[in-house]
Coordinates of N, CA and C in Angstrom, one line a residue:
R395 N 187.5 84.5 83.9 CA 188.3 83.6 84.5 C 189.0 84.3 85.4
R396 N 189.3 83.7 86.6 CA 190.3 84.3 87.6 C 191.6 83.8 87.4
R397 N 192.6 84.7 87.7 CA 194.0 84.2 87.4 C 194.6 83.7 88.6
T398 N 195.4 82.6 88.3 CA 196.1 82.1 89.4 C 197.5 82.6 89.3
L399 N 198.1 83.3 90.3 CA 199.5 83.6 90.4 C 200.2 82.6 91.3
L400 N 201.3 82.2 90.9 CA 202.2 81.3 91.6 C 203.2 82.1 92.5
G401 N 203.4 81.7 93.6 CA 204.3 82.3 94.4 C 205.7 81.8 94.1
A402 N 206.8 82.7 94.8 CA 208.0 82.2 94.7 C 209.1 82.6 95.7
A403 N 214.7 82.6 96.3 CA 215.6 81.7 96.7 C 215.2 80.8 97.9
L404 N 215.4 79.7 97.9 CA 215.1 78.9 98.8 C 215.5 79.1 100.3
A405 N 214.5 79.2 101.3 CA 215.0 79.7 102.5 C 215.6 78.5 103.2
V406 N 215.1 77.2 102.9 CA 215.8 76.1 103.6 C 215.7 75.1 102.4
P407 N 216.6 74.0 102.4 CA 216.5 73.1 101.4 C 215.4 72.3 101.5
W408 N 214.8 71.8 100.3 CA 213.5 71.1 100.3 C 213.6 69.9 101.0
W409 N 214.8 69.3 101.2 CA 214.7 67.8 101.8 C 214.9 67.8 103.3
V410 N 215.0 69.1 104.0 CA 215.1 69.2 105.3 C 213.9 69.7 106.0
R411 N 213.4 69.0 107.0 CA 212.2 69.4 107.8 C 212.6 70.4 108.8
A412 N 211.6 71.3 109.3 CA 211.8 72.1 110.2 C 212.4 71.6 111.6
D413 N 212.0 70.4 111.9 CA 212.3 69.7 113.1 C 213.7 69.0 113.0
G414 N 214.4 69.1 111.7 CA 215.6 68.4 111.5 C 215.6 67.1 110.9
G415 N 214.3 66.4 110.8 CA 214.2 65.2 110.4 C 214.0 65.2 108.9
A416 N 213.8 63.9 108.3 CA 213.7 63.8 106.8 C 212.3 64.1 106.5
A417 N 212.2 64.7 105.3 CA 210.8 65.1 104.8 C 210.0 63.6 104.5
S418 N 208.7 63.7 104.5 CA 207.9 62.7 104.1 C 208.2 62.3 102.8
P419 N 208.1 60.8 102.5 CA 208.5 60.4 101.1 C 207.6 61.1 100.1
G420 N 208.3 61.6 99.0 CA 207.6 62.1 97.9 C 207.2 63.5 98.0
W421 N 207.4 64.2 99.2 CA 206.9 65.7 99.5 C 208.2 66.4 99.9
P422 N 208.2 67.6 99.3 CA 209.2 68.5 99.7 C 209.1 68.9 101.2
G423 N 210.2 69.3 101.9 CA 210.1 69.8 103.2 C 209.7 71.3 103.3
P424 N 209.5 71.9 104.4 CA 209.3 73.3 104.4 C 210.2 74.1 103.6
V425 N 209.6 75.0 102.9 CA 210.4 75.8 101.9 C 209.7 77.2 101.6
T426 N 210.6 78.2 101.2 CA 210.1 79.4 100.9 C 210.8 79.7 99.5
L427 N 209.9 80.1 98.5 CA 210.4 80.3 97.1 C 210.0 81.9 96.7
D428 N 211.2 82.5 96.3 CA 210.8 83.9 95.8 C 211.1 84.0 94.3
Y429 N 210.1 84.8 93.8 CA 210.0 85.0 92.2 C 210.3 86.5 91.9
R430 N 210.7 86.8 90.7 CA 210.5 88.0 90.1 C 209.2 88.0 89.3
M431 N 208.5 89.0 89.5 CA 207.1 89.0 88.9 C 207.1 90.0 87.9
S432 N 206.5 89.8 86.8 CA 206.2 91.0 85.8 C 205.0 90.7 85.1
R433 N 204.2 91.7 84.7 CA 203.2 91.8 83.8 C 203.1 93.0 83.0
G434 N 203.4 92.9 81.7 CA 203.7 94.1 80.9 C 204.6 95.0 81.3
L435 N 204.4 96.2 81.8 CA 205.3 97.1 82.1 C 205.6 97.1 83.7
L436 N 204.6 96.3 84.4 CA 204.8 96.3 85.8 C 205.7 95.2 86.2
S437 N 206.2 95.5 87.4 CA 207.2 94.3 87.9 C 207.0 94.3 89.4
G438 N 207.2 93.2 90.0 CA 207.2 93.1 91.5 C 207.8 91.8 91.9
T439 N 207.4 91.3 93.0 CA 207.8 90.1 93.7 C 206.8 89.1 94.1
G440 N 206.9 87.9 94.2 CA 206.0 86.9 94.7 C 206.8 85.9 95.6
R441 N 206.1 85.4 96.8 CA 206.6 84.6 97.6 C 205.6 83.4 97.9
L442 N 206.1 82.2 97.7 CA 205.3 81.0 98.0 C 206.0 80.4 99.3
T443 N 205.1 80.1 100.2 CA 205.6 79.5 101.4 C 204.8 78.1 101.5
W444 N 205.6 77.1 101.6 CA 205.1 75.6 101.7 C 205.4 75.1 103.2
Q445 N 204.3 74.7 103.9 CA 204.6 74.2 105.3 C 204.0 72.9 105.5
P446 N 204.6 71.7 105.3 CA 204.1 70.4 105.6 C 204.3 70.1 107.2
E447 N 203.2 69.6 107.8 CA 203.4 69.2 109.2 C 202.6 67.9 109.3
G448 N 203.4 66.7 109.6 CA 202.7 65.5 109.6 C 202.1 65.2 108.4
E449 N 200.7 64.9 108.5 CA 199.8 64.7 107.5 C 199.0 65.8 106.9
R450 N 199.5 67.0 107.5 CA 198.8 68.3 107.0 C 199.6 69.2 106.2
Y451 N 199.0 70.1 105.6 CA 200.0 71.3 104.8 C 199.3 72.5 105.0
L452 N 200.1 73.5 104.7 CA 199.7 75.0 104.5 C 200.4 75.5 103.6
L453 N 199.9 76.0 102.4 CA 200.5 76.6 101.3 C 200.1 78.1 101.2
R454 N 200.9 79.0 101.0 CA 200.5 80.4 101.1 C 201.3 81.2 100.1
L455 N 200.7 82.1 99.4 CA 201.3 82.8 98.2 C 200.9 84.3 98.6
E456 N 202.0 85.2 98.5 CA 201.8 86.6 98.5 C 202.4 87.2 97.3
A457 N 201.7 88.1 96.6 CA 202.2 88.9 95.4 C 202.2 90.3 95.7
R458 N 203.4 91.0 95.3 CA 203.5 92.5 95.9 C 204.0 93.3 94.7
L459 N 203.4 94.6 94.7 CA 204.0 95.4 93.7 C 204.6 96.8 94.4
P460 N 205.5 97.3 93.8 CA 206.0 98.6 94.5 C 205.0 99.6 94.6
L461 N 204.9 100.3 95.7 CA 203.9 101.3 95.9 C 202.5 100.8 96.2
L462 N 202.1 99.9 95.6 CA 200.7 99.2 95.8 C 200.7 98.4 96.9
G463 N 201.8 97.7 97.2 CA 201.7 96.7 98.4 C 201.3 95.4 98.0
T464 N 200.7 94.7 98.9 CA 200.1 93.3 98.5 C 199.2 93.4 97.6
L465 N 199.4 92.8 96.4 CA 198.3 92.7 95.4 C 197.5 91.5 95.6
L466 N 198.0 90.3 96.2 CA 197.2 89.0 96.2 C 197.7 88.4 97.4
T467 N 196.8 87.7 98.2 CA 197.2 86.6 99.2 C 196.4 85.5 98.9
Q468 N 197.0 84.3 98.7 CA 196.1 83.0 98.6 C 196.7 82.1 99.6
T469 N 195.8 81.3 100.3 CA 196.2 80.2 101.0 C 195.4 78.9 100.7
S470 N 196.1 77.8 100.9 CA 195.5 76.5 100.6 C 195.9 75.7 101.8
A471 N 194.9 75.1 102.6 CA 195.2 74.2 103.6 C 194.6 72.9 103.6
G472 N 195.1 71.9 103.9 CA 194.4 70.6 103.9 C 195.4 69.3 104.3
R473 N 195.2 68.1 103.6 CA 195.8 67.0 104.1 C 196.8 66.5 103.0
L474 N 197.8 65.7 103.3 CA 198.6 65.1 102.4 C 198.2 63.6 102.4
G475 N 197.6 63.2 101.2 CA 197.1 61.9 101.1 C 197.9 61.1 100.1
P476 N 197.5 59.7 100.0 CA 198.2 58.9 98.9 C 198.1 59.3 97.4
Q477 N 197.1 60.2 97.2 CA 197.1 60.6 95.8 C 197.5 62.1 95.6
G478 N 198.1 62.6 96.7 CA 198.5 63.9 96.6 C 197.9 64.8 97.6
L479 N 197.7 66.0 97.2 CA 197.1 67.1 98.1 C 195.7 66.9 98.2
V480 N 195.1 67.1 99.5 CA 193.6 67.1 99.6 C 193.2 68.4 100.1
P481 N 193.0 69.3 99.4 CA 192.6 70.7 100.0 C 191.3 70.6 100.7
E482 N 191.3 71.4 101.9 CA 190.1 71.4 102.5 C 189.4 72.8 102.7
R483 N 190.5 74.0 102.5 CA 190.0 75.3 102.5 C 190.9 76.1 101.7
F484 N 190.5 76.9 100.9 CA 191.2 77.9 100.0 C 190.7 79.3 100.2
T485 N 191.5 80.1 100.4 CA 191.3 81.8 100.5 C 191.9 82.5 99.5
D486 N 191.2 83.6 99.0 CA 191.8 84.4 97.8 C 191.4 85.9 98.3
E487 N 192.5 86.6 98.5 CA 192.2 88.2 99.0 C 193.0 88.9 97.9
R488 N 192.2 89.8 97.3 CA 193.2 90.7 96.2 C 192.9 92.3 96.7
L489 N 193.7 93.0 96.2 CA 193.7 94.4 96.3 C 192.4 94.9 96.2
R490 N 191.8 95.7 97.2 CA 190.6 96.4 97.0 C 189.3 95.4 96.8
R491 N 189.5 94.2 97.2 CA 188.4 93.4 97.0 C 188.2 92.4 98.3
P492 N 186.9 92.2 98.6 CA 186.8 91.3 99.8 C 187.4 89.9 99.7
A493 N 187.9 89.4 100.8 CA 188.4 87.9 100.8 C 187.3 87.0 100.4
R494 N 187.7 85.9 99.7 CA 186.8 85.0 99.4 C 187.4 83.7 99.7
S495 N 186.5 82.7 99.9 CA 187.0 81.2 100.2 C 186.2 80.2 99.6
A496 N 186.9 79.0 99.6 CA 186.1 77.8 99.1 C 186.4 76.8 100.2
D497 N 185.3 76.2 100.6 CA 185.4 75.2 101.7 C 184.9 73.9 101.2
F498 N 185.9 72.9 101.2 CA 185.7 71.5 100.6 C 185.1 70.7 101.9
Q499 N 183.8 70.4 101.7 CA 183.0 69.7 102.7 C 183.3 68.2 102.5
R500 N 184.7 67.7 103.0 CA 185.0 66.2 102.8 C 184.4 65.4 103.9
P501 N 184.1 64.2 103.5 CA 184.7 63.4 102.4 C 183.9 63.5 101.0
D502 N 182.6 64.0 101.1 CA 181.7 63.6 100.0 C 181.2 65.0 99.5
G503 N 181.7 66.3 100.0 CA 181.1 67.4 99.4 C 179.9 68.0 100.1
P504 N 179.4 69.1 99.5 CA 179.8 69.8 98.3 C 180.9 70.7 98.7
I505 N 181.4 71.8 97.7 CA 182.2 72.8 98.1 C 181.4 74.0 98.1
R506 N 181.6 74.8 99.3 CA 180.7 76.0 99.5 C 181.8 77.2 99.3
F507 N 181.1 78.3 99.0 CA 181.8 79.6 98.7 C 181.3 80.8 99.6
T508 N 182.2 81.6 99.9 CA 181.8 82.7 100.7 C 180.9 83.7 99.6
G509 N 179.8 84.0 100.4 CA 178.9 84.9 99.7 C 178.1 84.4 98.6
R510 N 178.0 83.1 98.5 CA 177.2 82.5 97.4 C 176.4 81.3 97.9
S511 N 175.3 81.2 97.4 CA 174.3 80.1 97.9 C 174.7 78.9 97.1
E512 N 175.0 79.0 95.8 CA 175.4 78.0 94.9 C 176.8 77.2 95.6
T513 N 176.6 75.9 95.4 CA 177.6 75.0 95.7 C 178.2 74.3 94.5
A514 N 179.3 73.7 94.6 CA 180.0 72.8 93.5 C 180.1 71.4 94.0
P515 N 180.0 70.4 93.1 CA 180.2 69.1 93.6 C 181.7 68.8 93.8
L516 N 182.1 68.1 94.8 CA 183.3 67.8 95.0 C 183.9 66.5 94.0
Q517 N 184.9 66.8 93.3 CA 185.3 65.7 92.4 C 186.6 65.0 92.9
P518 N 186.9 63.9 92.5 CA 188.1 63.0 92.8 C 189.3 63.8 92.3
G519 N 190.2 64.1 93.2 CA 191.5 64.7 92.9 C 191.4 66.2 92.6
M520 N 190.3 66.8 93.1 CA 190.1 68.2 92.8 C 191.1 69.1 93.7
Q521 N 191.6 70.2 92.9 CA 192.6 71.0 93.4 C 192.0 72.4 93.4
D522 N 192.7 73.4 94.3 CA 192.2 74.7 94.2 C 193.1 75.5 93.3
R523 N 193.0 76.8 93.3 CA 193.8 77.7 92.2 C 195.2 77.9 92.8
L524 N 195.5 77.4 94.0 CA 196.9 77.4 94.4 C 197.5 76.0 94.5
S525 N 196.7 75.1 95.1 CA 197.3 73.8 95.3 C 197.6 72.9 94.2
W526 N 197.0 73.4 92.9 CA 197.3 72.7 91.7 C 198.7 72.6 91.4
M527 N 199.6 73.7 91.8 CA 201.0 73.8 91.5 C 201.7 72.7 92.0
L528 N 201.5 72.6 93.4 CA 202.2 71.6 94.3 C 201.8 70.2 93.8
Q529 N 200.5 70.0 93.5 CA 200.1 68.8 93.0 C 200.7 68.3 91.7
L530 N 200.8 69.2 90.8 CA 201.5 69.0 89.5 C 203.0 68.6 89.9
A531 N 203.7 69.3 90.8 CA 205.1 69.1 91.2 C 205.1 67.8 91.7
W532 N 204.3 67.4 92.7 CA 204.4 66.0 93.4 C 204.2 64.9 92.3
R533 N 203.3 65.0 91.4 CA 203.1 64.0 90.4 C 204.2 63.9 89.4
A534 N 204.9 65.0 89.1 CA 205.8 65.0 88.1 C 207.1 64.4 88.9
Q535 N 207.3 64.6 90.2 CA 208.3 64.0 90.9 C 208.2 62.4 91.0
N536 N 206.9 62.1 91.3 CA 206.7 60.5 91.5 C 206.2 59.6 90.4
E537 N 205.8 60.3 89.4 CA 205.3 59.6 88.2 C 206.2 59.9 87.0
P538 N 207.3 59.2 86.8 CA 208.1 59.5 85.5 C 207.5 59.6 84.2
R539 N 206.4 58.8 84.1 CA 205.7 58.8 82.9 C 205.1 60.2 82.5
L540 N 204.9 61.0 83.5 CA 204.2 62.2 83.2 C 205.2 63.2 82.8
R541 N 206.6 62.8 82.8 CA 207.6 63.7 82.4 C 208.0 63.4 80.7
E542 N 207.1 62.5 80.3 CA 207.5 62.0 78.7 C 206.8 63.1 78.0
V543 N 207.5 63.6 76.8 CA 207.0 64.5 76.1 C 205.6 64.1 75.4
G544 N 204.6 65.0 75.5 CA 203.4 64.7 74.9 C 202.5 64.0 75.9
R545 N 202.9 63.7 77.0 CA 202.0 63.1 78.1 C 201.1 64.1 78.6
E546 N 199.7 63.7 78.7 CA 198.7 64.6 79.3 C 198.0 64.2 80.5
L547 N 197.7 65.1 81.4 CA 197.0 64.7 82.6 C 195.9 65.8 82.7
E548 N 194.8 65.3 83.3 CA 193.7 66.2 83.8 C 193.6 66.5 85.2
M549 N 193.1 67.6 85.7 CA 193.1 67.9 87.0 C 191.9 68.9 87.1
P550 N 190.9 68.7 87.9 CA 189.8 69.7 88.3 C 190.3 70.6 89.3
V551 N 190.0 71.9 88.8 CA 190.6 73.0 89.7 C 189.4 73.9 90.0
V552 N 189.2 74.4 91.2 CA 188.2 75.3 91.7 C 188.8 76.5 92.2
G553 N 188.0 77.7 92.0 CA 188.4 79.0 92.6 C 187.6 79.4 93.8
A554 N 188.0 80.5 94.3 CA 187.1 80.8 95.5 C 185.9 81.6 95.2
R555 N 185.7 81.8 93.9 CA 184.5 82.5 93.5 C 183.4 81.6 92.7
G556 N 183.7 80.4 93.0 CA 182.8 79.5 92.3 C 183.0 79.0 90.9
D557 N 184.2 79.2 90.6 CA 184.6 78.8 89.0 C 185.1 77.4 89.2
V558 N 184.7 76.6 88.5 CA 185.3 75.2 88.3 C 185.7 74.9 87.0
D559 N 186.9 74.4 86.8 CA 187.4 74.0 85.4 C 188.2 72.7 85.4
L560 N 188.1 72.1 84.3 CA 188.9 70.8 84.2 C 190.2 71.2 83.5
W561 N 191.3 71.2 84.0 CA 192.6 71.7 83.4 C 193.2 70.4 82.7
L562 N 193.5 70.6 81.5 CA 194.2 69.6 80.8 C 195.7 70.0 80.6
L563 N 196.7 69.4 81.1 CA 198.1 69.8 81.3 C 199.0 68.8 80.2
R564 N 199.8 69.3 79.5 CA 200.6 68.6 78.6 C 202.1 68.9 78.8
A565 N 202.8 67.8 78.8 CA 204.3 67.8 79.0 C 204.9 68.2 77.8
L566 N 206.0 69.0 77.7 CA 206.6 69.5 76.5 C 207.9 69.2 76.5
G567 N 208.6 68.6 77.5 CA 210.0 68.2 77.6 C 210.9 69.2 78.4
A568 N 212.2 68.7 78.4 CA 213.1 69.8 79.3 C 213.5 70.8 78.4
Q569 N 213.4 72.0 79.0 CA 214.0 73.3 78.5 C 214.9 74.1 79.3
T570 N 215.7 74.9 78.9 CA 216.6 75.8 79.7 C 215.9 77.0 80.1
V571 N 215.9 77.3 81.4 CA 215.3 78.4 82.0 C 216.4 79.3 82.6
T572 N 216.4 80.5 82.3 CA 217.5 81.6 83.0 C 216.6 82.1 84.2
L573 N 217.3 81.8 85.5 CA 216.6 82.3 86.7 C 216.9 83.9 86.7
A574 N 216.2 84.5 87.7 CA 216.4 85.9 88.1 C 217.9 85.8 88.8
G575 N 218.8 86.4 88.4 CA 220.2 86.3 88.8 C 221.2 85.8 87.9
G576 N 220.5 85.2 86.7 CA 221.5 84.7 85.5 C 221.7 83.4 85.6
R577 N 221.6 82.5 86.5 CA 221.9 81.0 86.5 C 220.9 80.4 85.6
T578 N 221.2 79.3 85.0 CA 220.4 78.6 84.2 C 220.0 77.2 84.7
V579 N 218.9 76.6 84.5 CA 218.5 75.4 84.9 C 217.7 74.6 83.8
K580 N 217.9 73.2 83.9 CA 217.0 72.5 82.8 C 215.6 72.2 83.6
A581 N 214.5 72.6 83.1 CA 213.3 72.4 83.8 C 212.3 71.7 82.7
M582 N 211.3 71.0 83.4 CA 210.4 70.4 82.5 C 209.1 71.4 82.4
R583 N 208.8 71.4 81.1 CA 207.7 72.5 80.7 C 206.4 71.7 80.5
Y584 N 205.3 72.4 81.1 CA 204.1 72.0 80.9 C 203.2 73.1 80.5
E585 N 202.2 72.9 79.6 CA 201.3 73.9 79.1 C 199.8 73.4 79.5
R586 N 199.1 74.3 79.8 CA 197.5 74.0 79.9 C 197.0 74.2 78.7
L587 N 196.3 73.3 78.2 CA 195.4 73.4 76.9 C 194.1 73.9 77.0
P588 N 193.9 75.2 76.6 CA 192.6 75.7 77.0 C 191.5 75.1 76.1
R589 N 190.3 75.0 76.9 CA 189.1 74.4 76.3 C 188.3 75.4 75.4
E590 N 188.2 76.6 76.1 CA 187.5 77.7 75.8 C 188.4 79.0 75.5
P591 N 187.9 79.9 74.5 CA 188.7 81.0 74.3 C 189.2 82.1 75.7
G592 N 188.2 81.9 76.8 CA 188.5 82.7 77.8 C 189.1 82.0 79.1
D593 N 189.6 80.6 78.8 CA 190.3 79.9 79.9 C 191.6 80.6 80.3
T594 N 192.0 80.4 81.5 CA 193.3 80.7 81.9 C 194.3 79.9 81.1
R595 N 195.4 80.5 80.6 CA 196.5 79.8 79.7 C 197.6 79.8 80.8
A596 N 198.3 78.7 80.7 CA 199.4 78.5 81.7 C 200.7 77.8 81.0
D597 N 201.8 78.2 81.2 CA 203.0 77.6 80.9 C 203.9 77.5 82.1
I598 N 204.3 76.3 82.6 CA 205.2 76.1 83.8 C 206.3 75.2 83.5
W599 N 207.3 75.7 84.1 CA 208.6 75.0 84.1 C 209.0 74.5 85.4
L600 N 209.1 73.2 85.5 CA 209.3 72.5 86.8 C 210.8 72.1 86.9
D601 N 211.5 72.5 88.1 CA 212.9 72.2 88.3 C 213.0 70.9 89.0
P602 N 213.6 69.9 88.3 CA 213.9 68.5 89.0 C 214.8 68.6 90.1
S603 N 215.8 69.6 90.2 CA 216.7 69.8 91.2 C 216.0 70.4 92.3
R604 N 214.9 70.9 92.3 CA 214.0 71.4 93.4 C 212.8 70.7 93.7
H605 N 213.0 69.4 93.7 CA 211.6 68.5 93.7 C 210.6 68.9 92.8
H606 N 210.9 69.4 91.5 CA 209.9 69.7 90.5 C 209.0 71.1 90.9
L607 N 209.6 71.8 91.8 CA 208.8 73.0 92.1 C 209.2 73.9 90.8
P608 N 208.3 75.0 90.7 CA 208.3 75.8 89.5 C 209.5 76.7 89.4
A609 N 210.3 76.7 88.5 CA 211.4 77.7 88.1 C 210.9 78.8 87.4
R610 N 209.8 78.8 86.7 CA 209.1 79.8 85.9 C 207.8 79.5 85.7
A611 N 207.0 80.5 85.4 CA 205.5 80.4 85.0 C 205.1 81.5 84.3
R612 N 204.2 81.2 83.4 CA 203.5 82.2 82.5 C 202.0 81.9 82.6
L613 N 201.2 82.9 83.1 CA 199.9 82.7 83.2 C 199.0 84.0 82.7
G614 N 197.9 83.7 81.9 CA 197.2 84.8 81.3 C 195.9 84.3 80.7
D615 N 195.2 85.2 80.0 CA 194.1 84.8 79.1 C 194.2 85.6 77.8
A616 N 193.3 85.5 76.9 CA 193.5 86.1 75.6 C 193.3 87.6 75.7
K617 N 192.8 88.2 76.8 CA 192.4 89.6 76.9 C 193.6 90.4 77.5
D618 N 194.4 89.8 78.4 CA 195.3 90.6 79.2 C 196.7 90.2 78.8
E619 N 197.7 91.1 79.3 CA 199.1 90.7 79.4 C 199.4 89.4 80.2
P620 N 200.2 88.6 79.7 CA 200.5 87.3 80.7 C 201.2 87.7 81.9
L621 N 201.0 87.1 83.1 CA 201.8 87.2 84.2 C 203.0 86.3 84.2
E622 N 204.3 86.9 84.4 CA 205.5 86.0 84.2 C 206.1 86.0 85.6
L623 N 206.5 84.8 86.1 CA 207.2 84.5 87.3 C 208.4 83.7 86.9
V624 N 209.6 84.2 87.5 CA 210.9 83.7 87.3 C 211.6 83.4 88.8
L625 N 211.9 82.3 89.0 CA 212.5 82.0 90.4 C 213.8 82.8 90.6
V626 N 214.0 83.3 91.9 CA 215.1 84.0 92.2 C 216.2 82.9 92.7
G627 N 217.3 82.8 91.9 CA 218.2 81.7 92.3 C 219.7 82.2 91.9
S628 N 220.6 81.8 92.9 CA 222.1 82.1 92.6 C 222.9 81.1 91.9

């Protein structure tokens, strides 16, 4: 299973567009989030850039480690629809590995992958390994019932290497998160319920004061140390 790293101080408030106007209803305006990243004894930084423009969006994640440089770069591009994000292209580039991509042949599919003859069917509401985070934030912001403790939602998620999974996410309620810098916030925690032993495990804390964008995330599987991301905030 491939890991999804989340990116991550706010460069501009989420409610302000780059052109000075109001953000589209239900969507955060352009924003850059910085995170402290750790995995076992390793530590570094992550940066997530969200750029909506009209009915389109671009989401970009860069993860860096000291000395090694850029460890991972992911991008998701597509449309903003009435049901949330509609990804059209996802790219995944990792240290010492060739870049891979998943192209969503909308409206009916299939999904095509770099270097693979096999395709995957396009499912309703399908997200990629980066866009799922913003999709969850958008749904939590606009559907109060999804913030109820014990509430579950399913989300089909596809990676750039042909992996397709149905993610089951459960709301665990509000918890206190200590940001990098020492300030605390109340954030809504969600966990991914793995269906198989090798599935990616995810715990995500969404900050209501930042349009439910992630304040913290922990990702991993049964074999490796989890990846921890904590928002930089004053």
